[in-house]
Coordinates of N, CA and C in Angstrom, one line a residue:
M22 N -1.5 -24.2 18.6 CA -0.8 -24.7 17.8 C 0.5 -25.6 18.4
P23 N 0.4 -27.1 17.9 CA 1.1 -28.2 18.7 C 2.7 -27.6 18.3
S24 N 3.5 -28.1 19.3 CA 5.0 -28.0 18.9 C 5.2 -28.9 18.0
E25 N 6.0 -28.8 17.3 CA 6.9 -29.7 16.6 C 8.0 -30.5 16.6
G26 N 8.5 -31.4 16.0 CA 9.6 -32.6 16.3 C 9.9 -32.7 18.1
G27 N 8.8 -32.8 18.6 CA 9.0 -33.7 19.7 C 9.4 -32.5 21.2
E28 N 9.5 -30.8 20.5 CA 9.8 -30.0 21.5 C 8.6 -29.9 22.6
W29 N 9.4 -29.4 23.6 CA 8.0 -29.0 24.9 C 6.8 -27.5 24.6
A30 N 5.8 -28.0 24.5 CA 5.0 -26.6 24.5 C 5.3 -26.0 25.8
S31 N 5.2 -24.6 25.9 CA 4.8 -23.6 27.2 C 3.9 -23.9 28.1
A32 N 4.6 -24.1 29.2 CA 3.5 -24.6 30.3 C 3.1 -22.9 31.0
V33 N 3.3 -22.1 30.5 CA 2.9 -20.9 31.3 C 1.4 -20.9 31.9
V34 N 0.7 -21.0 30.8 CA -1.2 -20.8 31.0 C -1.1 -22.0 31.8
L35 N -0.6 -23.2 31.6 CA -0.4 -24.1 32.9 C -0.6 -23.6 34.1
G36 N 0.9 -23.1 34.2 CA 1.1 -22.4 35.6 C 0.3 -21.1 36.3
L37 N 0.1 -20.5 35.6 CA -0.8 -19.2 35.6 C -2.4 -19.8 36.3
M38 N -2.5 -20.8 35.5 CA -4.1 -21.2 35.9 C -4.0 -21.8 37.1
S39 N -3.1 -22.4 37.5 CA -2.8 -23.5 38.5 C -2.7 -22.7 39.8
F40 N -1.8 -21.7 39.5 CA -1.8 -20.1 40.5 C -3.2 -19.5 40.7
A41 N -4.1 -19.5 39.7 CA -5.1 -18.5 39.6 C -6.2 -18.9 40.6
V42 N -6.2 -20.6 40.4 CA -7.4 -21.3 40.7 C -7.3 -21.5 42.1
T43 N -6.0 -21.9 42.7 CA -5.9 -22.5 44.2 C -5.7 -21.1 44.6
T44 N -5.3 -19.8 44.0 CA -5.2 -18.7 45.0 C -6.8 -18.1 45.1
T45 N -7.9 -18.3 44.0 CA -9.0 -17.8 44.3 C -9.9 -18.9 45.0
V46 N -9.7 -20.1 45.2 CA -9.7 -21.0 46.6 C -9.4 -20.7 47.7
T47 N -8.4 -20.1 47.9 CA -7.7 -19.3 49.5 C -8.6 -18.3 49.3
A48 N -9.1 -17.4 48.5 CA -9.4 -16.0 49.1 C -10.4 -16.4 49.5
L49 N -11.3 -17.4 48.8 CA -12.8 -17.7 49.2 C -13.1 -18.6 50.7
H50 N -12.2 -19.4 51.1 CA -11.6 -19.6 52.3 C -11.5 -18.5 53.2
L51 N -10.6 -18.0 53.0 CA -10.3 -16.5 54.3 C -11.6 -15.6 54.1
L52 N -12.2 -15.5 52.9 CA -13.6 -14.7 53.2 C -15.0 -15.2 53.8
G53 N -14.2 -16.7 54.6 CA -15.4 -17.8 55.0 C -16.6 -18.3 54.0
Y54 N -16.2 -18.6 53.1 CA -16.9 -19.3 52.0 C -17.1 -20.9 52.0
W55 N -16.1 -21.2 53.0 CA -16.0 -22.9 53.0 C -14.6 -23.3 54.2
G56 N -14.6 -24.4 54.4 CA -13.4 -24.4 55.4 C -11.8 -24.8 54.5
A57 N -11.1 -25.4 55.4 CA -9.7 -25.8 55.0 C -9.7 -26.4 53.9
G58 N -10.2 -27.5 53.8 CA -10.4 -28.6 52.9 C -10.1 -28.3 51.6
P59 N -11.1 -27.7 51.0 CA -11.0 -27.3 49.1 C -9.5 -26.8 49.2
V60 N -9.1 -25.7 50.3 CA -7.9 -25.1 50.2 C -6.6 -25.9 50.1
L61 N -6.6 -27.0 50.6 CA -5.2 -27.9 51.4 C -5.3 -29.3 49.9
A62 N -6.5 -29.1 49.5 CA -6.6 -30.0 48.4 C -6.2 -29.4 47.1
M63 N -6.6 -28.6 46.8 CA -6.1 -27.5 45.9 C -4.8 -27.2 46.1
A64 N -4.1 -26.5 47.1 CA -2.7 -26.3 47.3 C -2.1 -27.3 47.2
L65 N -2.3 -28.6 47.2 CA -1.5 -29.8 47.1 C -1.5 -30.3 45.5
M66 N -2.6 -30.4 44.9 CA -2.2 -31.0 43.8 C -2.5 -30.0 42.6
Y67 N -3.2 -29.2 42.3 CA -3.1 -27.9 41.7 C -2.1 -26.9 41.9
G68 N -2.2 -26.2 42.9 CA -1.3 -24.8 43.1 C 0.1 -25.9 43.3
G69 N 0.2 -26.6 43.6 CA 1.5 -27.1 44.4 C 1.9 -28.2 43.0
A70 N 1.9 -29.4 43.1 CA 2.0 -30.5 41.9 C 2.1 -29.8 40.5
V71 N 0.9 -29.3 40.3 CA 0.7 -29.0 38.5 C 2.0 -27.9 38.5
Q72 N 1.9 -26.8 39.3 CA 2.5 -25.4 39.0 C 3.9 -25.8 39.3
F73 N 4.2 -27.1 40.0 CA 5.8 -27.3 40.3 C 5.9 -28.1 38.6
I74 N 5.6 -28.8 38.2 CA 5.4 -29.4 37.0 C 5.8 -28.6 36.1
A75 N 4.9 -27.1 35.7 CA 4.5 -26.2 34.8 C 6.4 -25.6 34.8
G76 N 6.5 -25.4 36.1 CA 7.8 -24.9 36.1 C 9.1 -26.3 35.4
I77 N 8.9 -27.0 35.8 CA 10.3 -27.6 35.6 C 10.4 -27.9 33.7
I78 N 8.8 -27.9 33.2 CA 8.9 -27.3 31.4 C 9.3 -26.3 31.6
E79 N 9.2 -25.4 32.3 CA 9.4 -24.2 31.8 C 11.3 -24.3 31.6
L80 N 11.8 -24.7 32.7 CA 13.2 -24.7 32.9 C 13.8 -25.8 31.7
K81 N 13.4 -26.9 31.5 CA 13.5 -27.7 30.3 C 13.5 -27.0 29.2
R82 N 12.7 -25.8 29.0 CA 12.7 -25.2 27.7 C 13.7 -24.1 27.8
G83 N 14.0 -23.9 28.9 CA 15.4 -22.7 28.9 C 15.0 -21.5 29.2
E84 N 13.6 -21.4 29.9 CA 12.9 -20.3 30.2 C 13.2 -20.1 31.9
M85 N 14.2 -19.3 32.2 CA 14.8 -19.6 33.9 C 13.5 -18.9 34.2
F86 N 13.0 -17.6 34.4 CA 12.3 -16.7 34.7 C 11.1 -17.6 35.2
A87 N 10.1 -17.6 34.2 CA 9.0 -18.9 34.2 C 9.1 -20.1 34.7
G88 N 10.4 -20.9 34.6 CA 10.5 -21.7 35.5 C 11.1 -21.4 36.9
T89 N 11.8 -20.6 37.0 CA 12.3 -20.7 38.4 C 11.0 -20.0 38.8
T90 N 9.8 -19.2 38.8 CA 9.0 -18.6 39.0 C 7.6 -19.8 40.0
F91 N 7.6 -20.6 38.8 CA 6.8 -21.8 39.0 C 7.0 -22.9 40.0
V92 N 8.4 -22.9 39.6 CA 9.0 -24.1 40.6 C 8.7 -23.4 42.0
S93 N 8.8 -22.5 42.1 CA 8.9 -21.6 43.4 C 7.5 -21.8 43.9
F94 N 6.4 -21.1 43.2 CA 5.3 -20.9 43.7 C 4.6 -22.2 43.7
G95 N 5.2 -23.3 43.1 CA 4.3 -24.5 43.6 C 5.0 -24.8 44.8
T96 N 6.1 -25.1 45.2 CA 6.9 -25.2 46.2 C 6.1 -24.4 47.2
F97 N 5.6 -23.1 47.1 CA 5.1 -22.2 47.9 C 3.5 -23.1 48.7
W98 N 2.9 -23.5 47.2 CA 1.7 -24.3 47.7 C 2.0 -25.6 48.9
L99 N 3.0 -26.4 47.8 CA 3.4 -27.5 49.2 C 3.7 -27.5 50.3
T100 N 4.7 -26.4 50.5 CA 5.0 -26.0 52.2 C 3.5 -25.3 52.9
F101 N 2.5 -24.7 52.2 CA 1.8 -23.9 52.7 C 0.9 -25.2 53.2
V102 N 1.0 -26.4 52.5 CA 0.2 -27.8 53.3 C 1.1 -28.1 54.3
A103 N 2.2 -28.3 54.3 CA 2.8 -28.6 55.1 C 3.0 -27.9 56.5
H104 N 3.2 -26.6 56.1 CA 3.0 -25.4 57.2 C 1.7 -26.0 58.2
N105 N 0.3 -25.8 57.5 CA -0.7 -25.4 57.7 C -1.3 -27.1 58.4
W106 N -0.9 -28.1 57.7 CA -2.0 -29.7 58.2 C -1.0 -30.4 58.2
L107 N 0.2 -30.8 57.5 CA 1.1 -31.7 57.6 C 2.2 -31.9 59.0
L108 N 2.4 -30.8 59.6 CA 3.4 -30.6 60.6 C 2.5 -30.3 61.6
P109 N 1.2 -29.7 61.9 CA 0.2 -29.9 62.9 C -0.1 -31.4 63.4
M110 N 0.2 -32.3 62.3 CA -0.1 -33.4 62.2 C 0.4 -34.5 63.2
M111 N 2.0 -33.8 63.0 CA 2.9 -34.2 63.6 C 3.6 -33.5 64.5
G112 N 2.7 -32.8 65.2 CA 2.6 -32.6 66.6 C 3.9 -30.9 66.3
V113 N 4.1 -30.9 64.9 CA 4.9 -29.3 65.0 C 4.0 -28.4 64.7
E114 N 3.5 -27.5 65.8 CA 2.5 -26.5 65.8 C 3.2 -25.1 65.6
S115 N 2.9 -24.4 64.5 CA 3.3 -23.2 64.4 C 2.7 -21.8 65.0
G116 N 2.9 -20.9 65.6 CA 2.4 -19.9 66.5 C 2.2 -18.8 65.5
N117 N 2.1 -17.8 65.6 CA 2.1 -16.4 64.5 C 3.5 -16.3 64.4
M118 N 4.6 -16.1 65.5 CA 6.0 -15.7 64.9 C 6.4 -16.3 63.7
E119 N 6.2 -18.1 63.7 CA 6.4 -18.5 63.0 C 5.9 -18.3 61.4
T120 N 4.1 -18.3 61.7 CA 3.2 -17.7 60.2 C 3.8 -17.0 59.6
F121 N 4.4 -15.9 60.6 CA 4.7 -14.3 59.9 C 6.3 -14.7 59.2
G122 N 7.0 -15.6 60.1 CA 8.7 -15.9 58.9 C 7.8 -16.4 57.7
F123 N 7.3 -17.3 57.5 CA 6.4 -18.2 57.0 C 6.4 -17.3 55.5
F124 N 5.3 -16.5 55.9 CA 4.9 -15.4 54.7 C 6.0 -14.4 54.7
L125 N 6.8 -14.0 55.3 CA 7.8 -12.9 55.3 C 9.3 -14.0 54.3
G126 N 9.4 -14.7 54.4 CA 10.1 -15.9 53.8 C 9.6 -15.2 51.9
W127 N 8.5 -15.6 52.2 CA 8.0 -15.7 50.6 C 7.9 -14.1 50.0
A128 N 7.4 -13.5 51.1 CA 7.6 -11.9 50.4 C 8.9 -11.8 49.9
L129 N 10.0 -11.8 50.9 CA 11.2 -11.6 50.2 C 11.8 -12.6 48.5
F130 N 11.3 -13.6 48.9 CA 11.4 -14.3 47.3 C 11.1 -13.7 46.5
T131 N 9.5 -13.2 46.9 CA 8.9 -12.7 45.6 C 9.6 -11.5 44.8
I132 N 10.2 -10.7 45.9 CA 11.2 -9.6 45.4 C 12.0 -10.2 43.7
A133 N 12.3 -10.9 43.7 CA 13.0 -11.3 42.8 C 12.2 -11.1 41.5
P134 N 11.3 -11.9 41.4 CA 10.4 -12.0 40.2 C 9.7 -10.8 40.0
L135 N 9.7 -10.3 40.9 CA 9.1 -8.7 40.7 C 9.6 -7.8 39.8
A136 N 10.8 -8.1 40.3 CA 12.0 -7.4 39.6 C 12.2 -7.7 38.1
A137 N 12.2 -8.6 37.8 CA 12.5 -9.1 36.3 C 11.3 -9.5 35.5
S138 N 10.1 -9.3 36.4 CA 9.0 -8.9 35.7 C 8.3 -8.0 34.6
W139 N 8.9 -6.9 35.2 CA 8.8 -5.7 34.0 C 9.0 -6.3 32.6
K140 N 10.1 -6.6 32.2 CA 10.5 -7.6 31.4 C 9.0 -8.1 30.6
H141 N 8.6 -8.7 31.1 CA 7.0 -9.8 30.4 C 6.2 -9.2 30.3
G142 N 5.8 -7.9 30.5 CA 4.6 -7.2 30.4 C 4.3 -6.1 31.6
K143 N 3.6 -5.5 31.3 CA 3.2 -4.5 32.5 C 2.0 -5.3 33.5
L144 N 1.5 -6.0 32.5 CA 0.1 -6.6 33.3 C 0.9 -8.0 34.0
L145 N 1.9 -8.6 34.0 CA 2.4 -10.0 34.7 C 3.4 -9.0 36.1
F146 N 3.6 -7.7 35.8 CA 4.4 -6.5 36.6 C 3.3 -6.7 37.5
I147 N 2.1 -6.4 37.9 CA 1.2 -5.8 38.2 C 1.0 -7.1 39.1
V148 N 0.4 -8.0 38.6 CA 0.1 -9.1 39.0 C 1.4 -9.6 40.3
F149 N 2.8 -9.2 40.0 CA 3.6 -9.5 41.2 C 3.8 -8.5 42.0
V150 N 3.3 -7.4 42.0 CA 3.0 -6.4 43.0 C 2.3 -6.6 44.0
M151 N 1.0 -7.2 43.3 CA -0.3 -7.6 44.0 C 0.0 -8.8 44.8
V152 N 0.9 -9.8 44.5 CA 1.5 -11.1 45.1 C 2.2 -10.5 46.1
E153 N 3.3 -9.8 45.8 CA 4.1 -9.4 47.2 C 3.5 -8.4 48.1
L154 N 2.4 -8.0 47.6 CA 1.1 -7.1 49.0 C 0.6 -8.0 49.5
A155 N 0.1 -9.0 48.9 CA -0.6 -9.9 49.7 C 0.1 -10.8 50.6
F156 N 1.5 -11.3 50.6 CA 2.3 -12.0 50.9 C 2.5 -11.1 52.3
I157 N 2.7 -9.6 52.1 CA 3.0 -8.3 53.1 C 1.9 -8.5 54.3
Q158 N 0.8 -8.2 53.3 CA -0.5 -8.5 54.5 C -0.5 -9.7 55.2
L159 N -0.2 -10.9 54.5 CA -0.7 -12.3 55.4 C 0.3 -12.2 56.4
A160 N 1.7 -11.5 56.1 CA 2.6 -11.9 56.9 C 2.3 -10.9 58.3
L161 N 1.6 -9.7 57.9 CA 1.3 -8.9 59.0 C 0.2 -8.9 59.7
L162 N -0.9 -10.1 59.1 CA -1.9 -10.7 59.9 C -1.6 -11.5 61.2
A163 N -0.6 -12.4 60.3 CA 0.1 -13.2 61.5 C 0.0 -12.5 62.5
L164 N 0.5 -11.6 62.4 CA 1.1 -10.5 63.9 C -0.3 -9.9 64.7
G165 N -1.5 -10.4 64.0 CA -2.7 -9.6 64.5 C -2.7 -8.2 63.4
I166 N -2.0 -7.8 62.8 CA -1.8 -6.1 62.3 C -2.5 -6.6 60.9
G167 N -4.0 -5.6 60.8 CA -4.5 -6.1 59.1 C -6.0 -6.7 59.3
S168 N -6.5 -6.8 58.5 CA -7.9 -7.4 58.5 C -7.6 -8.5 57.5
V169 N -8.4 -9.7 57.7 CA -8.6 -10.8 57.7 C -9.4 -10.5 55.7
K170 N -10.2 -9.9 56.2 CA -10.7 -9.4 54.8 C -10.3 -8.3 53.6
A171 N -9.3 -7.7 54.2 CA -8.6 -7.0 53.5 C -7.7 -7.7 52.8
A172 N -7.2 -8.8 53.3 CA -6.0 -9.5 52.7 C -7.0 -10.4 51.8
A173 N -7.8 -11.3 52.1 CA -8.5 -12.1 51.6 C -8.7 -11.2 49.9
L174 N -9.6 -10.3 49.9 CA -9.7 -9.6 48.8 C -8.4 -9.1 48.0
Q175 N -7.3 -9.0 48.6 CA -5.9 -8.8 48.1 C -6.0 -9.9 47.4
V176 N -5.8 -11.2 47.9 CA -5.6 -12.3 47.4 C -6.4 -12.8 46.0
L177 N -7.5 -12.2 46.7 CA -8.7 -12.5 45.3 C -8.2 -11.4 44.1
A178 N -7.9 -10.5 44.3 CA -7.7 -9.8 43.4 C -6.1 -10.5 42.5
V179 N -5.3 -10.7 43.2 CA -4.2 -11.5 42.5 C -4.5 -12.5 41.6
A180 N -5.4 -13.5 42.0 CA -5.8 -14.8 41.1 C -6.7 -14.2 40.2
L181 N -7.5 -13.2 40.4 CA -8.0 -12.4 39.1 C -7.2 -12.2 38.1
M182 N -6.3 -11.3 38.6 CA -5.6 -11.1 37.5 C -4.6 -12.1 36.8
A183 N -4.3 -12.9 37.5 CA -3.6 -14.0 37.3 C -4.1 -15.1 36.0
W184 N -5.8 -14.9 36.6 CA -6.8 -15.8 36.0 C -6.6 -15.2 34.2
Y185 N -7.0 -13.8 34.2 CA -7.1 -13.3 33.1 C -5.7 -13.5 32.0
L186 N -4.2 -13.0 32.7 CA -3.2 -13.4 32.0 C -3.5 -14.6 31.6
G187 N -3.8 -15.1 32.4 CA -3.4 -17.1 31.7 C -4.7 -17.2 30.6
L188 N -5.7 -16.7 30.7 CA -6.8 -16.6 29.8 C -6.6 -16.2 28.5
A189 N -5.9 -15.0 28.8 CA -5.7 -14.5 27.4 C -4.6 -14.9 26.9
T190 N -3.4 -15.3 27.3 CA -2.4 -16.0 27.0 C -2.7 -16.8 26.2
M191 N -3.6 -17.9 26.5 CA -4.1 -19.3 26.2 C -4.7 -18.9 24.2
V192 N -6.0 -17.8 25.2 CA -7.2 -17.7 23.8 C -5.8 -17.0 22.7
N193 N -5.3 -15.8 23.0 CA -4.3 -15.2 21.8 C -3.1 -16.2 21.4
R194 N -2.4 -17.2 22.0 CA -2.0 -18.2 21.0 C -2.9 -19.0 20.3
E195 N -3.9 -19.8 21.0 CA -4.9 -20.6 20.2 C -5.5 -19.5 18.7
Y196 N -5.5 -18.5 18.8 CA -6.1 -18.1 17.5 C -4.7 -17.2 17.0
G197 N -4.0 -17.3 17.5 CA -2.8 -16.5 16.6 C -2.7 -15.4 16.8
R198 N -3.6 -14.8 17.1 CA -3.6 -13.0 17.2 C -4.3 -12.7 18.3
T199 N -4.1 -11.0 18.7 CA -4.7 -10.7 20.4 C -6.4 -10.6 20.2
V200 N -6.3 -11.7 20.7 CA -8.1 -11.4 21.2 C -8.4 -11.0 22.5
L201 N -7.7 -10.9 23.5 CA -8.0 -10.5 24.4 C -6.7 -9.6 25.0
P202 N -6.4 -8.3 25.4 CA -5.4 -7.5 25.1 C -4.7 -8.4 26.4
V203 N -3.1 -7.7 26.4 CA -2.2 -8.0 27.6 C -1.0 -7.1 27.1
F204 N -1.3 -6.2 28.3 CA -0.6 -5.1 28.2 C 0.8 -5.2 28.7

């Protein structure tokens, strides 16, 4: 249903889908299905730029939770590209401790939307718990603790949950009723 009077439509589905698809591509990279190219391209354009724009739209609509979350996670993907590609091209290499610090910072940030997410539904809360666990696993992986496969499967589980939430939100909104359950 289109918005009336020139109001901005919700960008929640756009933010969720850009997060979900980019996270899926990343998980499949970690599982060895392809090199870094698809991840960096998706992280820059879809996960980064599009999710950032979705966050700005949500902030414009007065939605602090969705806006802050999408702008921040859009920025996560942009900094991911900078950390893994741009900075090394400029001669700034990151070792294990720097990569640990990168993921630790994002794990710390994620506590805020995790704490607020329960208000927006149990499924979203579960997604944020899984995101938090993924960042912790990736931080520990940088220190040589854990398994790449376990971290990749955690990241993939996050992606699939976010994808379902985006899908259900879009379908339910378009049909004006609950077609796909969201708890």
